[in-house]
XYZ file of C-alpha atoms in Angstrom:
319
model
C -17.282 56.700 15.162
C -19.729 54.798 17.323
C -18.874 51.469 15.688
C -15.141 52.149 16.129
C -15.626 52.848 19.814
C -17.638 49.659 20.216
C -14.914 47.676 18.475
C -12.162 49.203 20.665
C -14.211 48.440 23.774
C -14.691 44.853 22.606
C -10.941 44.420 21.979
C -10.072 45.885 25.387
C -12.283 43.299 27.077
C -10.548 40.324 25.473
C -8.568 38.598 28.211
C -4.930 38.036 27.433
C -3.860 34.375 27.578
C -2.700 33.459 31.070
C 0.099 31.407 29.621
C 1.895 34.332 27.981
C 5.470 34.190 29.266
C 6.765 37.255 31.059
C 10.512 37.638 30.616
C 11.218 40.890 32.438
C 11.311 41.430 36.216
C 8.333 42.945 38.009
C 10.697 45.263 39.840
C 9.834 47.099 43.044
C 8.243 50.450 43.840
C 9.704 53.521 45.521
C 7.785 52.870 48.757
C 9.387 49.464 49.192
C 12.766 50.947 48.304
C 12.303 53.440 51.146
C 11.360 50.615 53.515
C 14.541 48.730 52.616
C 16.538 51.902 53.260
C 15.199 51.895 56.826
C 16.312 48.330 57.556
C 18.978 47.947 60.277
C 22.585 47.924 59.143
C 23.442 51.326 57.732
C 26.472 53.053 59.287
C 25.485 55.981 61.492
C 26.746 58.637 59.091
C 24.935 57.100 56.111
C 21.776 56.619 58.164
C 21.760 60.283 59.163
C 22.290 61.510 55.608
C 19.611 59.166 54.250
C 16.944 60.293 56.707
C 15.682 63.285 54.700
C 15.483 61.746 51.173
C 14.017 58.498 52.541
C 11.386 60.482 54.464
C 10.532 62.369 51.279
C 10.275 59.129 49.329
C 7.664 57.843 51.768
C 5.230 60.645 50.981
C 2.267 59.261 49.060
C 1.650 62.570 47.261
C 5.162 62.817 45.846
C 5.322 63.032 42.068
C 7.294 60.510 40.042
C 9.865 63.193 39.246
C 10.378 63.889 42.946
C 10.581 60.183 43.696
C 13.318 59.782 41.096
C 15.121 62.872 42.405
C 15.204 61.534 45.968
C 16.231 58.094 44.732
C 19.211 59.679 42.966
C 20.171 61.449 46.207
C 20.018 58.141 48.089
C 22.173 56.363 45.501
C 24.773 59.162 45.582
C 24.949 58.884 49.373
C 25.478 55.136 49.074
C 28.256 55.680 46.547
C 29.955 58.171 48.872
C 29.704 55.709 51.750
C 30.540 52.521 49.822
C 33.866 51.982 51.638
C 32.289 52.224 55.088
C 30.328 48.944 55.039
C 32.838 46.926 57.034
C 30.718 44.708 59.306
C 28.537 41.819 58.150
C 25.380 43.700 59.114
C 26.488 46.771 57.184
C 27.564 44.738 54.159
C 24.291 42.789 54.142
C 22.364 46.072 54.238
C 24.424 47.455 51.353
C 23.795 44.326 49.276
C 20.043 44.642 49.777
C 20.118 48.353 48.955
C 22.055 47.759 45.744
C 19.725 45.006 44.566
C 16.663 47.058 45.497
C 18.025 49.975 43.483
C 18.637 47.667 40.517
C 15.041 46.449 40.714
C 13.572 49.963 40.673
C 11.889 50.812 37.395
C 11.530 52.792 35.372
C 14.552 54.999 36.014
C 15.878 57.669 33.639
C 19.288 57.126 32.075
C 21.230 59.334 34.479
C 19.855 57.622 37.578
C 20.235 54.166 36.013
C 23.905 55.014 35.383
C 24.310 55.886 39.061
C 22.785 52.551 40.009
C 25.247 50.737 37.734
C 28.075 52.532 39.533
C 26.573 51.354 42.802
C 26.612 47.807 41.445
C 30.302 48.213 40.567
C 31.029 49.591 44.041
C 29.440 46.541 45.647
C 31.498 44.165 43.535
C 34.720 45.980 44.419
C 34.355 45.435 48.175
C 36.880 42.787 49.216
C 35.710 40.741 52.189
C 39.095 38.964 52.389
C 38.673 36.085 54.867
C 34.864 36.241 54.633
C 34.749 35.501 50.908
C 34.367 31.774 51.581
C 32.379 31.941 54.797
C 29.197 29.815 54.950
C 27.843 32.135 57.659
C 28.232 35.201 55.454
C 26.563 33.469 52.505
C 23.671 32.270 54.659
C 23.210 35.746 56.155
C 23.120 37.401 52.742
C 20.707 34.888 51.250
C 18.365 34.986 54.219
C 18.258 38.787 54.296
C 17.534 38.966 50.551
C 14.761 36.379 50.681
C 13.119 37.891 53.735
C 13.308 41.583 52.786
C 13.012 41.766 48.976
C 10.295 40.153 46.814
C 12.596 37.745 44.983
C 10.379 35.652 42.767
C 9.846 35.387 39.038
C 11.898 37.834 37.011
C 13.125 39.632 40.123
C 14.909 36.464 41.238
C 16.463 35.798 37.835
C 17.635 39.408 37.559
C 19.157 39.308 41.052
C 20.988 36.029 40.431
C 22.526 37.405 37.237
C 23.553 40.617 38.956
C 25.216 38.849 41.882
C 26.948 36.276 39.699
C 28.582 38.973 37.553
C 29.742 41.121 40.478
C 33.276 39.623 40.469
C 33.066 38.893 44.179
C 33.249 35.294 45.493
C 30.695 35.655 48.280
C 28.171 37.232 45.912
C 28.749 34.434 43.405
C 28.017 31.841 46.099
C 24.927 33.799 47.087
C 23.735 33.688 43.476
C 24.162 29.902 43.309
C 22.199 29.433 46.544
C 19.405 31.588 45.112
C 19.241 29.281 42.077
C 18.446 26.351 44.363
C 15.942 28.412 46.332
C 14.216 29.277 43.062
C 14.139 25.626 41.981
C 12.840 24.579 45.385
C 10.071 27.184 45.165
C 8.945 25.584 41.893
C 9.168 21.959 42.991
C 7.772 22.613 46.494
C 5.372 25.440 45.786
C 3.882 27.117 48.849
C 6.370 25.649 51.307
C 8.807 27.897 53.214
C 12.488 27.905 52.333
C 14.328 25.317 54.411
C 17.941 25.873 53.421
C 20.059 28.950 52.795
C 23.227 26.930 52.193
C 25.118 25.959 49.053
C 24.040 22.749 47.325
C 25.945 20.546 44.905
C 25.281 18.745 41.634
C 23.551 15.822 43.352
C 20.921 18.162 44.771
C 20.588 19.739 41.335
C 19.853 16.348 39.788
C 17.311 15.663 42.535
C 15.420 18.732 41.316
C 15.574 17.443 37.741
C 14.126 14.137 38.876
C 11.144 15.982 40.358
C 10.757 18.040 37.198
C 10.417 14.951 35.018
C 8.505 14.619 31.764
C 5.250 13.989 33.598
C 5.765 17.206 35.560
C 6.378 19.189 32.352
C 3.216 17.759 30.843
C 1.247 18.756 33.917
C 2.603 22.301 33.652
C 1.746 22.752 29.971
C -1.004 25.227 30.906
C 1.467 27.209 33.023
C 4.313 27.927 30.652
C 5.559 30.728 32.883
C 6.587 28.078 35.417
C 8.406 26.086 32.730
C 10.142 29.246 31.541
C 11.224 30.078 35.090
C 12.472 26.519 35.568
C 14.506 26.545 32.360
C 16.034 29.932 33.145
C 17.148 28.696 36.566
C 18.598 25.535 35.013
C 20.355 27.667 32.408
C 21.861 29.845 35.122
C 23.149 26.782 36.963
C 24.530 25.386 33.722
C 26.451 28.595 33.006
C 27.497 29.539 36.535
C 28.468 26.089 37.810
C 28.672 23.309 35.223
C 30.355 25.074 32.313
C 32.560 27.141 34.609
C 33.947 24.101 36.440
C 33.651 21.242 33.965
C 36.709 18.997 33.975
C 38.164 20.426 37.181
C 39.260 18.062 39.932
C 38.480 18.608 43.594
C 42.062 19.751 44.072
C 41.649 22.390 41.356
C 38.354 23.541 42.800
C 39.780 23.779 46.318
C 42.265 26.382 45.145
C 39.438 28.688 44.063
C 36.624 27.779 46.433
C 38.334 26.489 49.586
C 35.848 24.461 51.660
C 33.126 25.011 49.032
C 34.920 22.849 46.446
C 32.544 19.883 46.807
C 29.575 22.013 45.773
C 31.128 22.773 42.370
C 32.415 19.304 41.520
C 30.433 17.934 38.564
C 31.091 14.500 37.101
C 30.710 13.310 33.527
C 27.784 11.089 34.535
C 25.970 14.053 36.075
C 26.514 16.131 32.973
C 25.142 13.323 30.785
C 22.068 13.086 33.020
C 21.423 16.795 32.654
C 21.985 16.625 28.882
C 19.480 13.787 28.559
C 16.960 15.776 30.567
C 17.374 18.743 28.230
C 16.917 16.549 25.149
C 13.749 15.005 26.577
C 12.423 18.378 27.695
C 13.013 19.801 24.223
C 11.022 16.971 22.656
C 8.100 17.338 25.039
C 7.973 21.142 25.001
C 7.844 21.317 21.214
C 4.132 20.399 20.920
C 3.257 23.300 23.230
C 3.898 25.592 20.269
C 0.695 24.442 18.635
C -1.258 26.264 21.323
C 0.920 29.321 21.941
C 3.561 29.996 19.294
C 5.229 32.959 21.003
C 5.547 31.114 24.288
C 6.943 28.090 22.526
C 9.619 30.204 20.813
C 10.845 31.456 24.178
C 11.095 27.915 25.503
C 12.575 26.483 22.316
C 15.257 29.186 22.183
C 16.211 28.521 25.767
C 16.615 24.803 25.170
C 17.887 24.609 21.612
C 19.942 27.817 21.397
C 21.045 28.782 24.905
C 21.420 25.450 26.698
C 21.891 22.285 24.633
C 24.603 23.709 22.291
C 26.852 24.418 25.281
C 27.438 20.673 25.537
C 28.398 20.205 21.893
C 32.115 20.746 22.545
C 32.164 18.229 25.383
C 33.170 14.797 24.134
C 30.977 12.017 25.525
C 34.152 9.961 25.975
C 35.875 12.565 28.164
C 36.544 11.395 31.693
C 35.340 14.423 33.620
C 36.169 13.900 37.262
């Protein structure tokens, strides 16, 4: 028994490789969720009803079961009030609350189902004339970045959630967050400078920074490469593949004044495809050092990203 204990102690002291890729979001805790509940923007009726469960959630001695119980109460109140978020401030608050609820973990099945309903309620809000408003998009992005820890898996999870909400302004917000995530990688440690939509030219500028030399330099930080590829994959799916072949006139029908940001040319697509091919070739040797990490990266490049371009003829005139 003594030898077994010594062996278990030895194994527990072995440091896990720093390069192991983490694919799931870090999430947020109940205390931060309560703090987000208290942010300005809630309608008076909702604010009054939320006061008691939010106050309970702030108690440090509260058990996990009680935390989950009060979280469920908060989500039910939000569902009841989902049609009352009519101003930009109220809508921005509701967006943050919904994303914060989605980032809470772990939640039991019943509460997680309530949160999914909250997600659906957010997507069903029709902003009408505000759907294509740069001011609304900037306000939403800024409030999310400033009030919720959106980095790593949290950012990727939030982008996916917003992009699938079937609401134009949330889709635009998701695309802006992709660029903010890329900028955080290429300009690490510097504050966010832009909360506006960016186009394909800006996307290619990021690829130019993340050249082969950059990937080589990051070979001991595969988490960064994983994050980069996931963001590129999101842009590929949400912008390039969704709008490939569409003219500016076609795009203007769907995106109004935002059309320029979703116009992707054949030359730009070829540049991105070449980058993916080169990245795949240079990432492959990383597998010699960390096979599991390499498989994540290889699957992203060779299964999720590069094959999407197979059906696009290199001779097509995509304008």
